[in-house]
Amino acid sequence: MTKLRDVAKLAKVSTATVSRVLSNAGNVTEKTRRKVLAAMEDLNYQPNFLGRQLRKMETKTILVVVPDIANTFFSKVLRGIESVANKNGYQVLMGDSQNKSENESEYLNHLRYKQVDGVILLTARTTPHLVEELSDSYPIVLACEYLEGSNIPTVSIDNISSARKITSHLIKLGHHRIAHIAGPKNVILGRDRLKGFEQALAQNNLEIDQILIQEGDFTYESGYRLMKKLLALQNPPTAVFAANDEMAIGAIKAIKHCQLSVPEDIAVVGFDDIQMASIFEPELTTVAQPTFEIGSTAMALLLSLMKKEKLNMKQFVLEEQMIVRESCGAKSNVIDSS
Amino acid sequence: MTKLRDVAKLAKVSTATVSRVLSNAGNVTEKTRRKVLAAMEDLNYQPNFLGRQLRKMETKTILVVVPDIANTFFSKVLRGIESVANKNGYQVLMGDSQNKSENESEYLNHLRYKQVDGVILLTARTTPHLVEELSDSYPIVLACEYLEGSNIPTVSIDNISSARKITSHLIKLGHHRIAHIAGPKNVILGRDRLKGFEQALAQNNLEIDQILIQEGDFTYESGYRLMKKLLALQNPPTAVFAANDEMAIGAIKAIKHCQLSVPEDIAVVGFDDIQMASIFEPELTTVAQPTFEIGSTAMALLLSLMKKEKLNMKQFVLEEQMIVRESCGAKSNVIDSS
DNA sequence: TTTAAAAAAGAAATCGATTACATTTTTGAA
DNA sequence: TTCAAAAATGTAATCGATTTCTTTTTTAAA
């Protein structure tokens, strides 16, 4: 490994001068600059980042912690993050927490150890306490999920109101007995979407039947399993709101396996608008989050944080959009009523 | 930031002793050890990795470069990598090259700059030259893809033979006019699967009609678009082999949109066995790669490389498995003939 | 030509931990 | 008790680049 000092020696200048050439800092004659560049070329010199990072105490790298890389929803958020990061000279690294809070905390240590300059959490299952504590000293942004009653910079949509809207949509279509395949109770998204679901029922004076609320874990399998359970009820639901698209697809699959059809026998709606939502049959009615924008906003926020800028706004709630497709039966309804 | 020196001062020992306690190096009395640990506790000391890394010239981190995180196939390989990595005290970071070779090269620079100890490439679109060159000096393992005529450590399946097998399967089912929606020509996987396809035709004395070979880019959209093109032919194919599941699903969708059905009118098979392959309707006949094992083997290989162990075997070809489901029509055939 | 200001270049400290080597302390056999 | 070997601890160099502080050189106005 040739190092800066070797370049300096060959070019017959000091290490300081080489460093100045390296960082384009100015105050270097064109003549010396050429001499140094030639020496670098000669020795095929590559600066060692560890040295630079140690001195500058920065890595120009940020870490994104994802709960589950297999979930394509997050990949779009990542694209948003990367687009802003790269424009600003930052590298993006990903860590997959695999839905385990231990892994999440593990990744957060990268901050303590100065391995990355900042972190965007697409999941906040770690003890809120830890995130709060770290957030005091290091740049952290939460995206998609958030921490209740916390002041940590956050970018997300209003999950409660979106869930309320899509549930109301089912109610408007004439359903009274609506089930909810919920997300995990320990995840804020799960709790919020449940809350929105319950609010919609309450607003329409519908009773909340606890047996119709089943807690899944955002996977296809749990959607399938819980739907089977709901179908086995004496009085099964006529509509189901699943807390994400994967579970919704699982639910539809379960319904089909019972020789029933969607939306004719049971209407199903999901949440997230993953790619499969528009490919699967029936096409899924769901809530589309502005994924790319969530990512880019989060990264912009993180940049401000890293620059220690004064923030006049730390929490962003972006607009979501309900996308009506086939699985809720609205379209066939429209045709019927026309 | 409290540093090692502060701990040493508080514990009234030398920095060397603190370092020894930190690394459990032994040669420290239990008494001093306690004193040091107490001081660390007191100051809430967290070692700075940059310092350690610079000195030891290692980061205990490896980087996995993925061509497209949105493709769930890779997430399973990643799980295999992580499982072995974590057992050996390595952190896994991911970089998404977004199918661009510039990004790929960019990520490879992490090696030069000593930001990671090793790299696993799940994509090798960069100029072979660059990878070859880096591979001389740094630990690099290729997984899934490989470089022709290269000696770089690699873990993959035999794409040519798998493609040949699944094409032969279609031929055995009675198809003579089989199309291939290929992967990109500049990706070895694309070329290999095409080669296998052609071999199968040749072995069965079927003519290769170039119009039936369409080059896609592994995305759903390209599968859809190219299938539409194939359907518009005067003499369309009766079966299609798509080089991956996403394109296969796109193709099926296109067929359905033309009021035709799969497999009755046209049989379709894919490659990879992503989760959607068994959820989508009709369920996809495809080739299942041992994803987890590819990942774990690649990581094990990388570990040996990083330890500079002598390798008696550098290239691994793992067993794949053809999974026959509905989309090829074999099952309905079986029922017919029974 | 002189001289003050500006620009260029160099010397050496620094970032934080590790470690080779040196020194001190402890151990235990003679 | 003595003393050599082993164990514990300390000192200071080191990893590679950046940066502060000086010193030297250049520039340009007087």
PDB file of N, CA, C and O in Angstrom, chain A residues 275, chain B residues 67-68 71 74 98-100 125 145 180-187 189-190 193 214-227 242-248 250 272:
ATOM      1  N   GLN A 275     -45.784  -3.739  -5.413  1.00  0.00           N
ATOM      2  CA  GLN A 275     -45.942  -4.026  -6.842  1.00  0.00           C
ATOM      3  C   GLN A 275     -46.983  -5.119  -7.081  1.00  0.00           C
ATOM      4  O   GLN A 275     -47.817  -5.030  -7.979  1.00  0.00           O
TER       5      GLN A 275
ATOM      6  N   PRO B  67     -27.822  -6.425  -7.206  1.00  0.00           N
ATOM      7  CA  PRO B  67     -28.191  -5.682  -8.420  1.00  0.00           C
ATOM      8  C   PRO B  67     -29.521  -4.938  -8.247  1.00  0.00           C
ATOM      9  O   PRO B  67     -29.738  -3.922  -8.873  1.00  0.00           O
ATOM     10  N   ASP B  68     -30.384  -5.455  -7.396  1.00  0.00           N
ATOM     11  CA  ASP B  68     -31.706  -4.839  -7.253  1.00  0.00           C
ATOM     12  C   ASP B  68     -32.368  -5.339  -5.990  1.00  0.00           C
ATOM     13  O   ASP B  68     -32.809  -6.480  -5.919  1.00  0.00           O
ATOM     14  N   ASN B  71     -35.829  -7.060  -5.876  1.00  0.00           N
ATOM     15  CA  ASN B  71     -35.986  -8.449  -6.267  1.00  0.00           C
ATOM     16  C   ASN B  71     -35.796  -9.357  -5.045  1.00  0.00           C
ATOM     17  O   ASN B  71     -34.711  -9.470  -4.509  1.00  0.00           O
ATOM     18  N   PHE B  74     -32.879 -12.060  -4.066  1.00  0.00           N
ATOM     19  CA  PHE B  74     -31.622 -11.745  -3.401  1.00  0.00           C
ATOM     20  C   PHE B  74     -31.721 -11.678  -1.889  1.00  0.00           C
ATOM     21  O   PHE B  74     -30.759 -11.934  -1.177  1.00  0.00           O
ATOM     22  N   GLN B  98     -28.502  -1.053  -8.300  1.00  0.00           N
ATOM     23  CA  GLN B  98     -29.585  -0.661  -9.206  1.00  0.00           C
ATOM     24  C   GLN B  98     -29.264  -1.041 -10.644  1.00  0.00           C
ATOM     25  O   GLN B  98     -29.595  -0.306 -11.573  1.00  0.00           O
ATOM     26  N   ASN B  99     -28.623  -2.193 -10.782  1.00  0.00           N
ATOM     27  CA  ASN B  99     -28.318  -2.715 -12.108  1.00  0.00           C
ATOM     28  C   ASN B  99     -27.400  -1.832 -12.933  1.00  0.00           C
ATOM     29  O   ASN B  99     -27.328  -1.985 -14.148  1.00  0.00           O
ATOM     30  N   LYS B 100     -26.722  -0.919 -12.267  1.00  0.00           N
ATOM     31  CA  LYS B 100     -25.824  -0.059 -13.034  1.00  0.00           C
ATOM     32  C   LYS B 100     -24.387  -0.415 -12.697  1.00  0.00           C
ATOM     33  O   LYS B 100     -24.000  -0.468 -11.538  1.00  0.00           O
ATOM     34  N   ARG B 125     -21.533  -7.128 -13.329  1.00  0.00           N
ATOM     35  CA  ARG B 125     -21.712  -6.467 -14.631  1.00  0.00           C
ATOM     36  C   ARG B 125     -20.574  -5.510 -14.918  1.00  0.00           C
ATOM     37  O   ARG B 125     -20.432  -4.995 -16.001  1.00  0.00           O
ATOM     38  N   GLU B 145     -23.982 -14.888  -9.941  1.00  0.00           N
ATOM     39  CA  GLU B 145     -23.355 -14.646 -11.240  1.00  0.00           C
ATOM     40  C   GLU B 145     -21.898 -15.071 -11.188  1.00  0.00           C
ATOM     41  O   GLU B 145     -21.357 -15.325 -10.127  1.00  0.00           O
ATOM     42  N   HIS B 180     -38.395 -17.834 -25.782  1.00  0.00           N
ATOM     43  CA  HIS B 180     -37.577 -17.549 -24.601  1.00  0.00           C
ATOM     44  C   HIS B 180     -37.546 -16.044 -24.375  1.00  0.00           C
ATOM     45  O   HIS B 180     -37.119 -15.283 -25.238  1.00  0.00           O
ATOM     46  N   ILE B 181     -38.041 -15.648 -23.212  1.00  0.00           N
ATOM     47  CA  ILE B 181     -37.881 -14.248 -22.814  1.00  0.00           C
ATOM     48  C   ILE B 181     -36.605 -14.224 -22.003  1.00  0.00           C
ATOM     49  O   ILE B 181     -36.562 -14.674 -20.856  1.00  0.00           O
ATOM     50  N   ALA B 182     -35.557 -13.743 -22.633  1.00  0.00           N
ATOM     51  CA  ALA B 182     -34.220 -13.868 -22.059  1.00  0.00           C
ATOM     52  C   ALA B 182     -33.882 -12.739 -21.110  1.00  0.00           C
ATOM     53  O   ALA B 182     -34.539 -11.695 -21.082  1.00  0.00           O
ATOM     54  N   GLY B 183     -32.844 -12.966 -20.330  1.00  0.00           N
ATOM     55  CA  GLY B 183     -32.296 -11.896 -19.505  1.00  0.00           C
ATOM     56  C   GLY B 183     -31.424 -11.029 -20.387  1.00  0.00           C
ATOM     57  O   GLY B 183     -31.205 -11.345 -21.560  1.00  0.00           O
ATOM     58  N   PRO B 184     -30.914  -9.937 -19.851  1.00  0.00           N
ATOM     59  CA  PRO B 184     -30.070  -9.048 -20.653  1.00  0.00           C
ATOM     60  C   PRO B 184     -28.849  -9.803 -21.176  1.00  0.00           C
ATOM     61  O   PRO B 184     -28.279 -10.610 -20.450  1.00  0.00           O
ATOM     62  N   LYS B 185     -28.449  -9.500 -22.385  1.00  0.00           N
ATOM     63  CA  LYS B 185     -27.305 -10.168 -23.012  1.00  0.00           C
ATOM     64  C   LYS B 185     -26.004  -9.864 -22.291  1.00  0.00           C
ATOM     65  O   LYS B 185     -25.070 -10.641 -22.330  1.00  0.00           O
ATOM     66  N   ASN B 186     -25.961  -8.718 -21.631  1.00  0.00           N
ATOM     67  CA  ASN B 186     -24.707  -8.347 -20.972  1.00  0.00           C
ATOM     68  C   ASN B 186     -24.573  -8.954 -19.577  1.00  0.00           C
ATOM     69  O   ASN B 186     -23.613  -8.703 -18.874  1.00  0.00           O
ATOM     70  N   VAL B 187     -25.550  -9.763 -19.197  1.00  0.00           N
ATOM     71  CA  VAL B 187     -25.443 -10.452 -17.919  1.00  0.00           C
ATOM     72  C   VAL B 187     -25.243 -11.932 -18.199  1.00  0.00           C
ATOM     73  O   VAL B 187     -25.978 -12.528 -18.982  1.00  0.00           O
ATOM     74  N   LEU B 189     -25.915 -14.511 -16.585  1.00  0.00           N
ATOM     75  CA  LEU B 189     -27.081 -15.347 -16.307  1.00  0.00           C
ATOM     76  C   LEU B 189     -28.011 -15.373 -17.502  1.00  0.00           C
ATOM     77  O   LEU B 189     -28.572 -16.402 -17.863  1.00  0.00           O
ATOM     78  N   GLY B 190     -28.170 -14.198 -18.111  1.00  0.00           N
ATOM     79  CA  GLY B 190     -29.021 -14.106 -19.284  1.00  0.00           C
ATOM     80  C   GLY B 190     -28.470 -14.980 -20.395  1.00  0.00           C
ATOM     81  O   GLY B 190     -29.182 -15.776 -20.998  1.00  0.00           O
ATOM     82  N   ARG B 193     -28.710 -18.872 -19.534  1.00  0.00           N
ATOM     83  CA  ARG B 193     -30.040 -19.466 -19.608  1.00  0.00           C
ATOM     84  C   ARG B 193     -30.486 -19.570 -21.067  1.00  0.00           C
ATOM     85  O   ARG B 193     -31.168 -20.517 -21.450  1.00  0.00           O
ATOM     86  N   GLN B 214     -36.548 -13.186 -27.200  1.00  0.00           N
ATOM     87  CA  GLN B 214     -36.684 -11.758 -26.932  1.00  0.00           C
ATOM     88  C   GLN B 214     -35.894 -11.395 -25.686  1.00  0.00           C
ATOM     89  O   GLN B 214     -35.986 -12.083 -24.677  1.00  0.00           O
ATOM     90  N   GLU B 215     -35.154 -10.323 -25.783  1.00  0.00           N
ATOM     91  CA  GLU B 215     -34.304  -9.955 -24.650  1.00  0.00           C
ATOM     92  C   GLU B 215     -34.979  -8.973 -23.698  1.00  0.00           C
ATOM     93  O   GLU B 215     -35.300  -7.849 -24.072  1.00  0.00           O
ATOM     94  N   GLY B 216     -35.180  -9.409 -22.465  1.00  0.00           N
ATOM     95  CA  GLY B 216     -35.770  -8.540 -21.443  1.00  0.00           C
ATOM     96  C   GLY B 216     -34.724  -8.072 -20.452  1.00  0.00           C
ATOM     97  O   GLY B 216     -33.524  -8.218 -20.702  1.00  0.00           O
ATOM     98  N   ASP B 217     -35.181  -7.500 -19.362  1.00  0.00           N
ATOM     99  CA  ASP B 217     -34.213  -7.015 -18.374  1.00  0.00           C
ATOM    100  C   ASP B 217     -34.544  -7.515 -16.963  1.00  0.00           C
ATOM    101  O   ASP B 217     -34.251  -6.842 -15.981  1.00  0.00           O
ATOM    102  N   PHE B 218     -35.183  -8.660 -16.897  1.00  0.00           N
ATOM    103  CA  PHE B 218     -35.512  -9.298 -15.614  1.00  0.00           C
ATOM    104  C   PHE B 218     -36.647  -8.613 -14.857  1.00  0.00           C
ATOM    105  O   PHE B 218     -36.929  -8.982 -13.727  1.00  0.00           O
ATOM    106  N   THR B 219     -37.278  -7.593 -15.441  1.00  0.00           N
ATOM    107  CA  THR B 219     -38.381  -6.943 -14.724  1.00  0.00           C
ATOM    108  C   THR B 219     -39.731  -7.463 -15.209  1.00  0.00           C
ATOM    109  O   THR B 219     -39.861  -7.934 -16.340  1.00  0.00           O
ATOM    110  N   TYR B 220     -40.706  -7.333 -14.339  1.00  0.00           N
ATOM    111  CA  TYR B 220     -42.086  -7.703 -14.654  1.00  0.00           C
ATOM    112  C   TYR B 220     -42.531  -7.007 -15.945  1.00  0.00           C
ATOM    113  O   TYR B 220     -43.084  -7.622 -16.846  1.00  0.00           O
ATOM    114  N   GLU B 221     -42.250  -5.732 -16.012  1.00  0.00           N
ATOM    115  CA  GLU B 221     -42.697  -4.945 -17.153  1.00  0.00           C
ATOM    116  C   GLU B 221     -42.146  -5.481 -18.474  1.00  0.00           C
ATOM    117  O   GLU B 221     -42.861  -5.573 -19.468  1.00  0.00           O
ATOM    118  N   SER B 222     -40.867  -5.826 -18.464  1.00  0.00           N
ATOM    119  CA  SER B 222     -40.289  -6.312 -19.715  1.00  0.00           C
ATOM    120  C   SER B 222     -40.920  -7.645 -20.095  1.00  0.00           C
ATOM    121  O   SER B 222     -41.150  -7.927 -21.270  1.00  0.00           O
ATOM    122  N   GLY B 223     -41.225  -8.481 -19.111  1.00  0.00           N
ATOM    123  CA  GLY B 223     -41.878  -9.755 -19.401  1.00  0.00           C
ATOM    124  C   GLY B 223     -43.223  -9.522 -20.069  1.00  0.00           C
ATOM    125  O   GLY B 223     -43.582 -10.163 -21.066  1.00  0.00           O
ATOM    126  N   TYR B 224     -43.946  -8.563 -19.523  1.00  0.00           N
ATOM    127  CA  TYR B 224     -45.277  -8.248 -20.047  1.00  0.00           C
ATOM    128  C   TYR B 224     -45.177  -7.748 -21.489  1.00  0.00           C
ATOM    129  O   TYR B 224     -45.844  -8.231 -22.395  1.00  0.00           O
ATOM    130  N   ARG B 225     -44.291  -6.798 -21.676  1.00  0.00           N
ATOM    131  CA  ARG B 225     -44.136  -6.157 -22.980  1.00  0.00           C
ATOM    132  C   ARG B 225     -43.708  -7.152 -24.065  1.00  0.00           C
ATOM    133  O   ARG B 225     -44.280  -7.205 -25.153  1.00  0.00           O
ATOM    134  N   LEU B 226     -42.726  -7.983 -23.728  1.00  0.00           N
ATOM    135  CA  LEU B 226     -42.197  -8.900 -24.731  1.00  0.00           C
ATOM    136  C   LEU B 226     -43.191 -10.009 -25.059  1.00  0.00           C
ATOM    137  O   LEU B 226     -43.262 -10.483 -26.193  1.00  0.00           O
ATOM    138  N   MET B 227     -43.985 -10.397 -24.061  1.00  0.00           N
ATOM    139  CA  MET B 227     -44.975 -11.430 -24.327  1.00  0.00           C
ATOM    140  C   MET B 227     -46.026 -10.907 -25.292  1.00  0.00           C
ATOM    141  O   MET B 227     -46.470 -11.617 -26.194  1.00  0.00           O
ATOM    142  N   ALA B 242     -39.326 -18.077 -19.461  1.00  0.00           N
ATOM    143  CA  ALA B 242     -38.822 -16.757 -19.089  1.00  0.00           C
ATOM    144  C   ALA B 242     -37.614 -16.948 -18.179  1.00  0.00           C
ATOM    145  O   ALA B 242     -37.602 -17.847 -17.336  1.00  0.00           O
ATOM    146  N   ALA B 243     -36.623 -16.087 -18.363  1.00  0.00           N
ATOM    147  CA  ALA B 243     -35.360 -16.275 -17.657  1.00  0.00           C
ATOM    148  C   ALA B 243     -35.439 -15.979 -16.165  1.00  0.00           C
ATOM    149  O   ALA B 243     -34.491 -16.252 -15.424  1.00  0.00           O
ATOM    150  N   ASN B 244     -36.531 -15.382 -15.708  1.00  0.00           N
ATOM    151  CA  ASN B 244     -36.759 -15.329 -14.262  1.00  0.00           C
ATOM    152  C   ASN B 244     -38.270 -15.238 -13.976  1.00  0.00           C
ATOM    153  O   ASN B 244     -39.077 -15.037 -14.894  1.00  0.00           O
ATOM    154  N   ASP B 245     -38.622 -15.402 -12.728  1.00  0.00           N
ATOM    155  CA  ASP B 245     -40.034 -15.478 -12.365  1.00  0.00           C
ATOM    156  C   ASP B 245     -40.778 -14.172 -12.607  1.00  0.00           C
ATOM    157  O   ASP B 245     -41.937 -14.161 -13.004  1.00  0.00           O
ATOM    158  N   GLU B 246     -40.109 -13.074 -12.349  1.00  0.00           N
ATOM    159  CA  GLU B 246     -40.779 -11.786 -12.530  1.00  0.00           C
ATOM    160  C   GLU B 246     -41.229 -11.613 -13.986  1.00  0.00           C
ATOM    161  O   GLU B 246     -42.357 -11.205 -14.258  1.00  0.00           O
ATOM    162  N   MET B 247     -40.346 -11.932 -14.904  1.00  0.00           N
ATOM    163  CA  MET B 247     -40.713 -11.819 -16.321  1.00  0.00           C
ATOM    164  C   MET B 247     -41.775 -12.865 -16.665  1.00  0.00           C
ATOM    165  O   MET B 247     -42.673 -12.600 -17.469  1.00  0.00           O
ATOM    166  N   ALA B 248     -41.702 -14.035 -16.044  1.00  0.00           N
ATOM    167  CA  ALA B 248     -42.702 -15.076 -16.306  1.00  0.00           C
ATOM    168  C   ALA B 248     -44.082 -14.592 -15.880  1.00  0.00           C
ATOM    169  O   ALA B 248     -45.075 -14.770 -16.602  1.00  0.00           O
ATOM    170  N   GLY B 250     -45.019 -11.494 -15.629  1.00  0.00           N
ATOM    171  CA  GLY B 250     -45.387 -10.461 -16.592  1.00  0.00           C
ATOM    172  C   GLY B 250     -45.945 -11.093 -17.865  1.00  0.00           C
ATOM    173  O   GLY B 250     -46.960 -10.639 -18.414  1.00  0.00           O
ATOM    174  N   ASP B 272     -36.039 -19.139 -10.663  1.00  0.00           N
ATOM    175  CA  ASP B 272     -35.666 -18.559  -9.354  1.00  0.00           C
ATOM    176  C   ASP B 272     -36.532 -19.039  -8.198  1.00  0.00           C
ATOM    177  O   ASP B 272     -36.071 -19.127  -7.065  1.00  0.00           O
TER     178      ASP B 272
END
